[in-house]
């Protein structure tokens, strides 16, 4: 089985997208993160949802979580204002989350080895010239595991 | 909004479960990991799917991925034999992946602060006496983000 057969659609954002829109996409798609692409639809990074959360939750509440229990609803409803005017580029961690990239012909074992070596539960599949191909989809860890496991024999 | 409203069912395994069954559950549920519970259904850890992959992929292939491109299908089909006779306990990393735990009354802000502080995209919700309550569900990052974001006003 090859990358092109394992690739699935995956939600993407661009670096100039608003942070609020990225946050809504994470929620709407029920994903832990998004793939960030450049102008040519080449994947450049992963935006972990945890980065969005870190921007919303004030540092003093992360440091002293007892404070989280005593603030009122009005406070909570203003916290997301921290996202206003910010972009996806602002959210990306300085040490960008690496997103391994494979071509459409790579085998499931090559993909699995890459995931295991890079500690990444997702790889992007690109098609096109050299190292700047356009994103065609993503392969997640459950799909790779499913392709590697022997097919189950079900009782008739 | 409180933990009990945000909690969703989440696939669980016990430490004495077979590694193959855990791998199949990850695939079937399309999850990046599973919650490991003890005899009393108290959550003790997260089993990241990446640990299963690391056990399947031989170390020499992780180290030199060019080898992954030259092995044949017979080799791939025998790799999962590495899981036979192993249990979930064998798969858990020595440095166990911490799983933050909250009670049913904790607020969305308390949960979000915990996720942000512990860098965990999932928290377990337990109900019962003290720190040994039984698992009632899990809250994931997209659900927390959705509860924090201001409701969107849609055009009529």
PDB file of C-alpha atoms in Angstrom:
ATOM      1  CA  UNK A   1       0.000   0.000   0.000  1.00  0.00           C
ATOM      2  CA  UNK A   2       1.284   3.437  -0.953  1.00  0.00           C
ATOM      3  CA  UNK A   3       0.929   6.961   0.376  1.00  0.00           C
ATOM      4  CA  UNK A   4      -1.605   7.976  -2.293  1.00  0.00           C
ATOM      5  CA  UNK A   5      -3.998   5.263  -1.091  1.00  0.00           C
ATOM      6  CA  UNK A   6      -3.588   6.178   2.580  1.00  0.00           C
ATOM      7  CA  UNK A   7      -3.863   9.958   2.173  1.00  0.00           C
ATOM      8  CA  UNK A   8      -7.012  11.587   3.497  1.00  0.00           C
ATOM      9  CA  UNK A   9      -8.269  15.178   3.359  1.00  0.00           C
ATOM     10  CA  UNK A  10      -6.969  17.235   6.279  1.00  0.00           C
ATOM     11  CA  UNK A  11      -7.898  20.767   7.357  1.00  0.00           C
ATOM     12  CA  UNK A  12      -5.310  23.381   6.386  1.00  0.00           C
ATOM     13  CA  UNK A  13      -4.647  27.016   7.232  1.00  0.00           C
ATOM     14  CA  UNK A  14      -2.330  29.659   5.877  1.00  0.00           C
ATOM     15  CA  UNK A  15       0.003  31.696   8.035  1.00  0.00           C
ATOM     16  CA  UNK A  16      -1.937  34.916   7.373  1.00  0.00           C
ATOM     17  CA  UNK A  17      -5.251  33.432   8.517  1.00  0.00           C
ATOM     18  CA  UNK A  18      -6.812  34.904  11.638  1.00  0.00           C
ATOM     19  CA  UNK A  19      -6.208  32.999  14.862  1.00  0.00           C
ATOM     20  CA  UNK A  20      -9.946  32.944  15.642  1.00  0.00           C
ATOM     21  CA  UNK A  21     -10.717  31.245  12.329  1.00  0.00           C
ATOM     22  CA  UNK A  22      -8.006  28.664  12.990  1.00  0.00           C
ATOM     23  CA  UNK A  23      -9.450  28.017  16.462  1.00  0.00           C
ATOM     24  CA  UNK A  24     -12.940  27.548  14.998  1.00  0.00           C
ATOM     25  CA  UNK A  25     -11.577  25.138  12.389  1.00  0.00           C
ATOM     26  CA  UNK A  26      -9.948  23.021  15.104  1.00  0.00           C
ATOM     27  CA  UNK A  27     -13.263  22.882  16.945  1.00  0.00           C
ATOM     28  CA  UNK A  28     -15.404  22.296  13.872  1.00  0.00           C
ATOM     29  CA  UNK A  29     -13.207  19.534  12.495  1.00  0.00           C
ATOM     30  CA  UNK A  30     -12.574  18.013  15.926  1.00  0.00           C
ATOM     31  CA  UNK A  31      -8.807  17.907  15.310  1.00  0.00           C
ATOM     32  CA  UNK A  32      -5.880  18.294  17.670  1.00  0.00           C
ATOM     33  CA  UNK A  33      -4.074  20.422  15.111  1.00  0.00           C
ATOM     34  CA  UNK A  34      -4.060  21.841  11.607  1.00  0.00           C
ATOM     35  CA  UNK A  35      -1.618  21.735   8.716  1.00  0.00           C
ATOM     36  CA  UNK A  36      -0.141  25.111   7.790  1.00  0.00           C
ATOM     37  CA  UNK A  37       0.531  25.591   4.067  1.00  0.00           C
ATOM     38  CA  UNK A  38       2.325  28.335   2.137  1.00  0.00           C
ATOM     39  CA  UNK A  39       1.128  30.242  -0.950  1.00  0.00           C
ATOM     40  CA  UNK A  40       1.865  27.245  -3.151  1.00  0.00           C
ATOM     41  CA  UNK A  41      -0.102  24.855  -0.944  1.00  0.00           C
ATOM     42  CA  UNK A  42       3.140  23.300   0.277  1.00  0.00           C
ATOM     43  CA  UNK A  43       2.892  22.136   3.916  1.00  0.00           C
ATOM     44  CA  UNK A  44       5.298  24.016   6.179  1.00  0.00           C
ATOM     45  CA  UNK A  45       4.278  23.138   9.743  1.00  0.00           C
ATOM     46  CA  UNK A  46       1.665  21.766  12.098  1.00  0.00           C
ATOM     47  CA  UNK A  47      -0.321  24.196  14.229  1.00  0.00           C
ATOM     48  CA  UNK A  48      -1.045  22.314  17.463  1.00  0.00           C
ATOM     49  CA  UNK A  49      -4.363  23.245  19.049  1.00  0.00           C
ATOM     50  CA  UNK A  50      -2.496  23.491  22.350  1.00  0.00           C
ATOM     51  CA  UNK A  51      -0.800  26.650  21.049  1.00  0.00           C
ATOM     52  CA  UNK A  52      -4.193  28.297  20.601  1.00  0.00           C
ATOM     53  CA  UNK A  53      -5.155  27.315  24.133  1.00  0.00           C
ATOM     54  CA  UNK A  54      -1.915  28.718  25.525  1.00  0.00           C
ATOM     55  CA  UNK A  55      -2.643  32.075  23.915  1.00  0.00           C
ATOM     56  CA  UNK A  56      -6.177  32.195  25.336  1.00  0.00           C
ATOM     57  CA  UNK A  57      -5.382  31.168  28.924  1.00  0.00           C
ATOM     58  CA  UNK A  58      -3.533  33.961  30.753  1.00  0.00           C
ATOM     59  CA  UNK A  59      -0.115  32.958  32.082  1.00  0.00           C
ATOM     60  CA  UNK A  60      -1.056  33.670  35.706  1.00  0.00           C
ATOM     61  CA  UNK A  61      -3.933  31.176  35.469  1.00  0.00           C
ATOM     62  CA  UNK A  62      -1.729  28.509  33.897  1.00  0.00           C
ATOM     63  CA  UNK A  63       0.731  29.070  36.754  1.00  0.00           C
ATOM     64  CA  UNK A  64      -1.890  29.068  39.535  1.00  0.00           C
ATOM     65  CA  UNK A  65      -4.861  27.019  38.504  1.00  0.00           C
ATOM     66  CA  UNK A  66      -6.790  27.720  41.720  1.00  0.00           C
ATOM     67  CA  UNK A  67      -7.488  31.129  40.151  1.00  0.00           C
ATOM     68  CA  UNK A  68      -9.389  29.380  37.354  1.00  0.00           C
ATOM     69  CA  UNK A  69     -12.024  28.283  39.857  1.00  0.00           C
ATOM     70  CA  UNK A  70     -12.805  31.764  41.143  1.00  0.00           C
ATOM     71  CA  UNK A  71     -13.220  33.901  38.011  1.00  0.00           C
ATOM     72  CA  UNK A  72     -16.689  34.627  36.673  1.00  0.00           C
ATOM     73  CA  UNK A  73     -18.276  33.933  33.302  1.00  0.00           C
ATOM     74  CA  UNK A  74     -17.718  37.494  32.109  1.00  0.00           C
ATOM     75  CA  UNK A  75     -13.998  37.001  32.524  1.00  0.00           C
ATOM     76  CA  UNK A  76     -14.096  33.761  30.533  1.00  0.00           C
ATOM     77  CA  UNK A  77     -16.033  35.394  27.711  1.00  0.00           C
ATOM     78  CA  UNK A  78     -13.380  38.105  27.319  1.00  0.00           C
ATOM     79  CA  UNK A  79     -10.402  35.736  27.331  1.00  0.00           C
ATOM     80  CA  UNK A  80     -10.769  34.849  23.661  1.00  0.00           C
ATOM     81  CA  UNK A  81     -10.188  38.533  22.862  1.00  0.00           C
ATOM     82  CA  UNK A  82      -6.520  37.566  23.110  1.00  0.00           C
ATOM     83  CA  UNK A  83      -6.941  35.945  19.681  1.00  0.00           C
ATOM     84  CA  UNK A  84      -8.316  39.092  17.984  1.00  0.00           C
ATOM     85  CA  UNK A  85      -5.936  40.578  15.457  1.00  0.00           C
ATOM     86  CA  UNK A  86      -3.529  37.644  15.786  1.00  0.00           C
ATOM     87  CA  UNK A  87      -2.650  35.368  12.885  1.00  0.00           C
ATOM     88  CA  UNK A  88      -1.700  31.729  12.510  1.00  0.00           C
ATOM     89  CA  UNK A  89       1.916  32.883  12.141  1.00  0.00           C
ATOM     90  CA  UNK A  90       1.688  34.439  15.635  1.00  0.00           C
ATOM     91  CA  UNK A  91       0.438  31.135  17.041  1.00  0.00           C
ATOM     92  CA  UNK A  92       3.153  28.909  15.612  1.00  0.00           C
ATOM     93  CA  UNK A  93       5.662  27.901  18.256  1.00  0.00           C
ATOM     94  CA  UNK A  94       9.159  29.327  17.715  1.00  0.00           C
ATOM     95  CA  UNK A  95      10.416  25.773  17.575  1.00  0.00           C
ATOM     96  CA  UNK A  96       8.001  24.878  14.778  1.00  0.00           C
ATOM     97  CA  UNK A  97       6.343  21.506  15.021  1.00  0.00           C
ATOM     98  CA  UNK A  98       7.961  19.545  12.242  1.00  0.00           C
ATOM     99  CA  UNK A  99       5.639  17.957   9.743  1.00  0.00           C
ATOM    100  CA  UNK A 100       7.227  15.018   7.928  1.00  0.00           C
ATOM    101  CA  UNK A 101       6.473  14.939   4.203  1.00  0.00           C
ATOM    102  CA  UNK A 102       6.282  11.960   1.829  1.00  0.00           C
ATOM    103  CA  UNK A 103       5.692  11.509  -1.882  1.00  0.00           C
ATOM    104  CA  UNK A 104       2.682   9.613  -3.264  1.00  0.00           C
ATOM    105  CA  UNK A 105       4.699   6.473  -4.073  1.00  0.00           C
ATOM    106  CA  UNK A 106       6.180   5.852  -0.639  1.00  0.00           C
ATOM    107  CA  UNK A 107       5.190   2.559   0.937  1.00  0.00           C
ATOM    108  CA  UNK A 108       3.332   2.079   4.202  1.00  0.00           C
ATOM    109  CA  UNK A 109       6.548   0.821   5.796  1.00  0.00           C
ATOM    110  CA  UNK A 110       8.467   3.928   4.721  1.00  0.00           C
ATOM    111  CA  UNK A 111       5.692   6.088   6.156  1.00  0.00           C
ATOM    112  CA  UNK A 112       5.534   4.081   9.397  1.00  0.00           C
ATOM    113  CA  UNK A 113       9.318   4.260   9.807  1.00  0.00           C
ATOM    114  CA  UNK A 114       9.208   8.022   9.299  1.00  0.00           C
ATOM    115  CA  UNK A 115       6.421   8.439  11.872  1.00  0.00           C
ATOM    116  CA  UNK A 116       8.285   6.306  14.392  1.00  0.00           C
ATOM    117  CA  UNK A 117      11.599   8.107  13.835  1.00  0.00           C
ATOM    118  CA  UNK A 118      10.112  11.622  13.907  1.00  0.00           C
ATOM    119  CA  UNK A 119       7.627  10.902  16.735  1.00  0.00           C
ATOM    120  CA  UNK A 120       4.933  12.377  14.530  1.00  0.00           C
ATOM    121  CA  UNK A 121       1.387  10.955  14.421  1.00  0.00           C
ATOM    122  CA  UNK A 122       0.821  12.603  11.041  1.00  0.00           C
ATOM    123  CA  UNK A 123       2.675  12.918   7.742  1.00  0.00           C
ATOM    124  CA  UNK A 124       1.763  15.126   4.814  1.00  0.00           C
ATOM    125  CA  UNK A 125       1.580  13.701   1.287  1.00  0.00           C
ATOM    126  CA  UNK A 126       2.761  16.052  -1.446  1.00  0.00           C
ATOM    127  CA  UNK A 127       2.789  15.704  -5.202  1.00  0.00           C
ATOM    128  CA  UNK A 128       4.835  17.834  -7.493  1.00  0.00           C
ATOM    129  CA  UNK A 129       8.392  18.847  -8.270  1.00  0.00           C
ATOM    130  CA  UNK A 130      11.121  18.190  -5.715  1.00  0.00           C
ATOM    131  CA  UNK A 131      10.723  19.177  -2.109  1.00  0.00           C
ATOM    132  CA  UNK A 132       8.095  21.859  -2.822  1.00  0.00           C
ATOM    133  CA  UNK A 133       5.185  19.689  -3.914  1.00  0.00           C
ATOM    134  CA  UNK A 134       1.586  20.646  -3.186  1.00  0.00           C
ATOM    135  CA  UNK A 135      -0.358  18.985  -0.393  1.00  0.00           C
ATOM    136  CA  UNK A 136      -2.675  16.218  -1.530  1.00  0.00           C
ATOM    137  CA  UNK A 137      -3.665  14.959   1.914  1.00  0.00           C
ATOM    138  CA  UNK A 138      -2.364  13.597   5.163  1.00  0.00           C
ATOM    139  CA  UNK A 139      -1.805  10.169   6.662  1.00  0.00           C
ATOM    140  CA  UNK A 140      -2.493   9.643  10.349  1.00  0.00           C
ATOM    141  CA  UNK A 141      -1.148   7.033  12.727  1.00  0.00           C
ATOM    142  CA  UNK A 142      -4.369   4.971  12.968  1.00  0.00           C
ATOM    143  CA  UNK A 143      -4.420   4.579   9.170  1.00  0.00           C
ATOM    144  CA  UNK A 144      -0.796   3.386   9.102  1.00  0.00           C
ATOM    145  CA  UNK A 145      -1.387   0.981  11.962  1.00  0.00           C
ATOM    146  CA  UNK A 146      -4.478  -0.363  10.183  1.00  0.00           C
ATOM    147  CA  UNK A 147      -2.499  -0.958   6.991  1.00  0.00           C
ATOM    148  CA  UNK A 148       0.276  -2.794   8.869  1.00  0.00           C
ATOM    149  CA  UNK A 149      -1.876  -5.043  11.056  1.00  0.00           C
ATOM    150  CA  UNK A 150      -2.742  -8.436   9.578  1.00  0.00           C
ATOM    151  CA  UNK A 151      -6.296  -8.556   8.290  1.00  0.00           C
ATOM    152  CA  UNK A 152      -8.633  -9.997  10.857  1.00  0.00           C
ATOM    153  CA  UNK A 153     -10.357 -13.260  10.042  1.00  0.00           C
ATOM    154  CA  UNK A 154     -13.972 -12.870  11.108  1.00  0.00           C
ATOM    155  CA  UNK A 155     -16.066 -15.901  11.986  1.00  0.00           C
ATOM    156  CA  UNK A 156     -18.751 -16.536   9.351  1.00  0.00           C
TER     157      UNK A 156
ATOM    158  CA  UNK B   1     -19.936  24.750  31.470  1.00  0.00           C
ATOM    159  CA  UNK B   2     -18.610  21.901  33.579  1.00  0.00           C
ATOM    160  CA  UNK B   3     -16.603  18.731  33.017  1.00  0.00           C
ATOM    161  CA  UNK B   4     -19.648  16.469  33.143  1.00  0.00           C
ATOM    162  CA  UNK B   5     -21.172  18.301  30.154  1.00  0.00           C
ATOM    163  CA  UNK B   6     -17.949  18.216  28.144  1.00  0.00           C
ATOM    164  CA  UNK B   7     -17.042  14.566  28.828  1.00  0.00           C
ATOM    165  CA  UNK B   8     -17.353  12.160  25.912  1.00  0.00           C
ATOM    166  CA  UNK B   9     -16.912   8.394  25.705  1.00  0.00           C
ATOM    167  CA  UNK B  10     -13.292   7.444  25.016  1.00  0.00           C
ATOM    168  CA  UNK B  11     -11.797   4.040  24.192  1.00  0.00           C
ATOM    169  CA  UNK B  12     -10.036   2.401  27.148  1.00  0.00           C
ATOM    170  CA  UNK B  13      -7.729  -0.582  27.640  1.00  0.00           C
ATOM    171  CA  UNK B  14      -6.396  -2.392  30.678  1.00  0.00           C
ATOM    172  CA  UNK B  15      -2.736  -3.079  31.250  1.00  0.00           C
ATOM    173  CA  UNK B  16      -3.223  -6.844  30.812  1.00  0.00           C
ATOM    174  CA  UNK B  17      -4.887  -6.481  27.415  1.00  0.00           C
ATOM    175  CA  UNK B  18      -3.005  -7.901  24.424  1.00  0.00           C
ATOM    176  CA  UNK B  19      -0.995  -5.387  22.409  1.00  0.00           C
ATOM    177  CA  UNK B  20      -2.652  -6.548  19.157  1.00  0.00           C
ATOM    178  CA  UNK B  21      -6.123  -5.800  20.545  1.00  0.00           C
ATOM    179  CA  UNK B  22      -4.962  -2.345  21.640  1.00  0.00           C
ATOM    180  CA  UNK B  23      -3.534  -1.705  18.163  1.00  0.00           C
ATOM    181  CA  UNK B  24      -6.805  -2.762  16.538  1.00  0.00           C
ATOM    182  CA  UNK B  25      -8.755  -0.481  18.864  1.00  0.00           C
ATOM    183  CA  UNK B  26      -6.581   2.500  17.880  1.00  0.00           C
ATOM    184  CA  UNK B  27      -7.263   1.729  14.218  1.00  0.00           C
ATOM    185  CA  UNK B  28     -10.970   1.001  14.639  1.00  0.00           C
ATOM    186  CA  UNK B  29     -11.645   4.110  16.724  1.00  0.00           C
ATOM    187  CA  UNK B  30      -9.331   6.287  14.623  1.00  0.00           C
ATOM    188  CA  UNK B  31      -7.586   7.620  17.733  1.00  0.00           C
ATOM    189  CA  UNK B  32      -4.017   8.706  18.341  1.00  0.00           C
ATOM    190  CA  UNK B  33      -4.036   6.960  21.709  1.00  0.00           C
ATOM    191  CA  UNK B  34      -6.063   5.103  24.304  1.00  0.00           C
ATOM    192  CA  UNK B  35      -6.771   5.609  27.998  1.00  0.00           C
ATOM    193  CA  UNK B  36      -5.354   2.876  30.230  1.00  0.00           C
ATOM    194  CA  UNK B  37      -7.476   2.077  33.297  1.00  0.00           C
ATOM    195  CA  UNK B  38      -6.843  -0.116  36.339  1.00  0.00           C
ATOM    196  CA  UNK B  39      -9.119  -2.815  37.843  1.00  0.00           C
ATOM    197  CA  UNK B  40     -11.352  -0.139  39.349  1.00  0.00           C
ATOM    198  CA  UNK B  41     -11.751   1.716  36.073  1.00  0.00           C
ATOM    199  CA  UNK B  42      -9.512   4.519  37.339  1.00  0.00           C
ATOM    200  CA  UNK B  43      -7.436   6.078  34.531  1.00  0.00           C
ATOM    201  CA  UNK B  44      -3.706   5.571  35.058  1.00  0.00           C
ATOM    202  CA  UNK B  45      -2.044   6.599  31.793  1.00  0.00           C
ATOM    203  CA  UNK B  46      -2.362   7.303  28.106  1.00  0.00           C
ATOM    204  CA  UNK B  47      -1.117   4.705  25.642  1.00  0.00           C
ATOM    205  CA  UNK B  48       0.116   6.717  22.650  1.00  0.00           C
ATOM    206  CA  UNK B  49      -0.356   4.926  19.339  1.00  0.00           C
ATOM    207  CA  UNK B  50       3.217   5.913  18.507  1.00  0.00           C
ATOM    208  CA  UNK B  51       4.414   3.389  21.129  1.00  0.00           C
ATOM    209  CA  UNK B  52       2.671   0.594  19.243  1.00  0.00           C
ATOM    210  CA  UNK B  53       4.309   1.724  16.018  1.00  0.00           C
ATOM    211  CA  UNK B  54       7.727   1.824  17.667  1.00  0.00           C
ATOM    212  CA  UNK B  55       7.329  -1.799  18.752  1.00  0.00           C
ATOM    213  CA  UNK B  56       6.312  -2.936  15.260  1.00  0.00           C
ATOM    214  CA  UNK B  57       9.006  -1.115  13.268  1.00  0.00           C
ATOM    215  CA  UNK B  58      12.426  -2.724  13.829  1.00  0.00           C
ATOM    216  CA  UNK B  59      15.034  -0.350  15.239  1.00  0.00           C
ATOM    217  CA  UNK B  60      17.382  -0.770  12.255  1.00  0.00           C
ATOM    218  CA  UNK B  61      14.613   0.463   9.928  1.00  0.00           C
ATOM    219  CA  UNK B  62      13.835   3.456  12.139  1.00  0.00           C
ATOM    220  CA  UNK B  63      17.544   4.273  12.094  1.00  0.00           C
ATOM    221  CA  UNK B  64      18.020   3.801   8.352  1.00  0.00           C
ATOM    222  CA  UNK B  65      14.779   4.437   6.555  1.00  0.00           C
ATOM    223  CA  UNK B  66      16.234   3.644   3.123  1.00  0.00           C
ATOM    224  CA  UNK B  67      15.895   0.004   4.222  1.00  0.00           C
ATOM    225  CA  UNK B  68      12.124   0.471   4.444  1.00  0.00           C
ATOM    226  CA  UNK B  69      11.994   0.957   0.679  1.00  0.00           C
ATOM    227  CA  UNK B  70      13.710  -2.340  -0.195  1.00  0.00           C
ATOM    228  CA  UNK B  71      11.957  -4.963   1.951  1.00  0.00           C
ATOM    229  CA  UNK B  72       9.196  -7.077   0.451  1.00  0.00           C
ATOM    230  CA  UNK B  73       5.559  -7.544   1.447  1.00  0.00           C
ATOM    231  CA  UNK B  74       6.307 -10.837   3.242  1.00  0.00           C
ATOM    232  CA  UNK B  75       8.613  -8.978   5.577  1.00  0.00           C
ATOM    233  CA  UNK B  76       5.963  -6.357   6.309  1.00  0.00           C
ATOM    234  CA  UNK B  77       3.360  -9.007   7.071  1.00  0.00           C
ATOM    235  CA  UNK B  78       5.619 -10.625   9.691  1.00  0.00           C
ATOM    236  CA  UNK B  79       6.530  -7.361  11.444  1.00  0.00           C
ATOM    237  CA  UNK B  80       3.348  -7.286  13.492  1.00  0.00           C
ATOM    238  CA  UNK B  81       4.425 -10.600  15.054  1.00  0.00           C
ATOM    239  CA  UNK B  82       6.421  -8.347  17.377  1.00  0.00           C
ATOM    240  CA  UNK B  83       3.108  -7.575  19.100  1.00  0.00           C
ATOM    241  CA  UNK B  84       2.207 -11.227  19.766  1.00  0.00           C
ATOM    242  CA  UNK B  85       2.309 -12.167  23.433  1.00  0.00           C
ATOM    243  CA  UNK B  86       2.905  -8.533  24.471  1.00  0.00           C
ATOM    244  CA  UNK B  87       0.512  -6.616  26.656  1.00  0.00           C
ATOM    245  CA  UNK B  88      -0.492  -2.984  27.012  1.00  0.00           C
ATOM    246  CA  UNK B  89       1.784  -2.824  30.076  1.00  0.00           C
ATOM    247  CA  UNK B  90       4.734  -3.771  27.814  1.00  0.00           C
ATOM    248  CA  UNK B  91       3.840  -0.950  25.425  1.00  0.00           C
ATOM    249  CA  UNK B  92       3.612   1.836  27.992  1.00  0.00           C
ATOM    250  CA  UNK B  93       6.643   4.093  27.887  1.00  0.00           C
ATOM    251  CA  UNK B  94       8.822   3.931  31.024  1.00  0.00           C
ATOM    252  CA  UNK B  95       8.203   7.621  31.450  1.00  0.00           C
ATOM    253  CA  UNK B  96       4.435   7.136  31.418  1.00  0.00           C
ATOM    254  CA  UNK B  97       2.427   9.694  29.489  1.00  0.00           C
ATOM    255  CA  UNK B  98       0.646  11.623  32.216  1.00  0.00           C
ATOM    256  CA  UNK B  99      -3.096  11.854  31.952  1.00  0.00           C
ATOM    257  CA  UNK B 100      -4.537  14.822  33.833  1.00  0.00           C
ATOM    258  CA  UNK B 101      -7.696  14.017  35.768  1.00  0.00           C
ATOM    259  CA  UNK B 102     -10.608  16.309  36.731  1.00  0.00           C
ATOM    260  CA  UNK B 103     -13.814  15.893  38.722  1.00  0.00           C
ATOM    261  CA  UNK B 104     -17.267  16.333  37.153  1.00  0.00           C
ATOM    262  CA  UNK B 105     -17.776  19.829  38.647  1.00  0.00           C
ATOM    263  CA  UNK B 106     -14.631  21.484  37.315  1.00  0.00           C
ATOM    264  CA  UNK B 107     -15.235  24.402  34.990  1.00  0.00           C
ATOM    265  CA  UNK B 108     -14.140  24.722  31.385  1.00  0.00           C
ATOM    266  CA  UNK B 109     -11.539  27.280  32.444  1.00  0.00           C
ATOM    267  CA  UNK B 110     -10.078  24.937  35.069  1.00  0.00           C
ATOM    268  CA  UNK B 111      -9.911  22.194  32.446  1.00  0.00           C
ATOM    269  CA  UNK B 112      -8.367  24.506  29.837  1.00  0.00           C
ATOM    270  CA  UNK B 113      -5.772  25.768  32.336  1.00  0.00           C
ATOM    271  CA  UNK B 114      -4.857  22.172  33.194  1.00  0.00           C
ATOM    272  CA  UNK B 115      -4.497  21.215  29.522  1.00  0.00           C
ATOM    273  CA  UNK B 116      -2.341  24.259  28.848  1.00  0.00           C
ATOM    274  CA  UNK B 117      -0.143  23.686  31.909  1.00  0.00           C
ATOM    275  CA  UNK B 118       0.289  19.941  31.365  1.00  0.00           C
ATOM    276  CA  UNK B 119       0.608  20.175  27.557  1.00  0.00           C
ATOM    277  CA  UNK B 120      -2.045  17.488  27.297  1.00  0.00           C
ATOM    278  CA  UNK B 121      -4.726  17.522  24.572  1.00  0.00           C
ATOM    279  CA  UNK B 122      -6.918  15.244  26.695  1.00  0.00           C
ATOM    280  CA  UNK B 123      -8.082  15.088  30.310  1.00  0.00           C
ATOM    281  CA  UNK B 124      -9.962  12.264  31.987  1.00  0.00           C
ATOM    282  CA  UNK B 125     -13.146  12.940  33.962  1.00  0.00           C
ATOM    283  CA  UNK B 126     -13.592  10.755  37.033  1.00  0.00           C
ATOM    284  CA  UNK B 127     -16.428  10.467  39.496  1.00  0.00           C
ATOM    285  CA  UNK B 128     -16.116   8.893  42.904  1.00  0.00           C
ATOM    286  CA  UNK B 129     -14.201   9.106  46.125  1.00  0.00           C
ATOM    287  CA  UNK B 130     -10.990  11.113  46.266  1.00  0.00           C
ATOM    288  CA  UNK B 131      -8.253  10.615  43.736  1.00  0.00           C
ATOM    289  CA  UNK B 132      -9.364   7.099  42.775  1.00  0.00           C
ATOM    290  CA  UNK B 133     -12.651   7.870  41.047  1.00  0.00           C
ATOM    291  CA  UNK B 134     -13.883   5.825  38.108  1.00  0.00           C
ATOM    292  CA  UNK B 135     -13.605   7.099  34.549  1.00  0.00           C
ATOM    293  CA  UNK B 136     -16.791   8.628  33.181  1.00  0.00           C
ATOM    294  CA  UNK B 137     -15.331  10.010  29.954  1.00  0.00           C
ATOM    295  CA  UNK B 138     -12.691  12.253  28.495  1.00  0.00           C
ATOM    296  CA  UNK B 139     -12.504  15.836  27.333  1.00  0.00           C
ATOM    297  CA  UNK B 140     -10.429  16.669  24.284  1.00  0.00           C
ATOM    298  CA  UNK B 141      -8.845  19.931  23.233  1.00  0.00           C
ATOM    299  CA  UNK B 142     -11.318  20.732  20.411  1.00  0.00           C
ATOM    300  CA  UNK B 143     -14.239  20.450  22.875  1.00  0.00           C
ATOM    301  CA  UNK B 144     -12.566  22.830  25.347  1.00  0.00           C
ATOM    302  CA  UNK B 145     -11.712  25.297  22.603  1.00  0.00           C
ATOM    303  CA  UNK B 146     -15.302  25.137  21.341  1.00  0.00           C
ATOM    304  CA  UNK B 147     -16.657  25.889  24.829  1.00  0.00           C
ATOM    305  CA  UNK B 148     -14.320  28.864  25.260  1.00  0.00           C
ATOM    306  CA  UNK B 149     -14.824  30.521  21.874  1.00  0.00           C
ATOM    307  CA  UNK B 150     -17.613  33.093  21.703  1.00  0.00           C
ATOM    308  CA  UNK B 151     -20.695  31.726  19.998  1.00  0.00           C
ATOM    309  CA  UNK B 152     -20.750  32.646  16.355  1.00  0.00           C
ATOM    310  CA  UNK B 153     -23.556  34.882  15.158  1.00  0.00           C
ATOM    311  CA  UNK B 154     -24.810  33.430  11.917  1.00  0.00           C
ATOM    312  CA  UNK B 155     -26.579  35.584   9.349  1.00  0.00           C
ATOM    313  CA  UNK B 156     -30.280  34.714   9.093  1.00  0.00           C
TER     314      UNK B 156
END
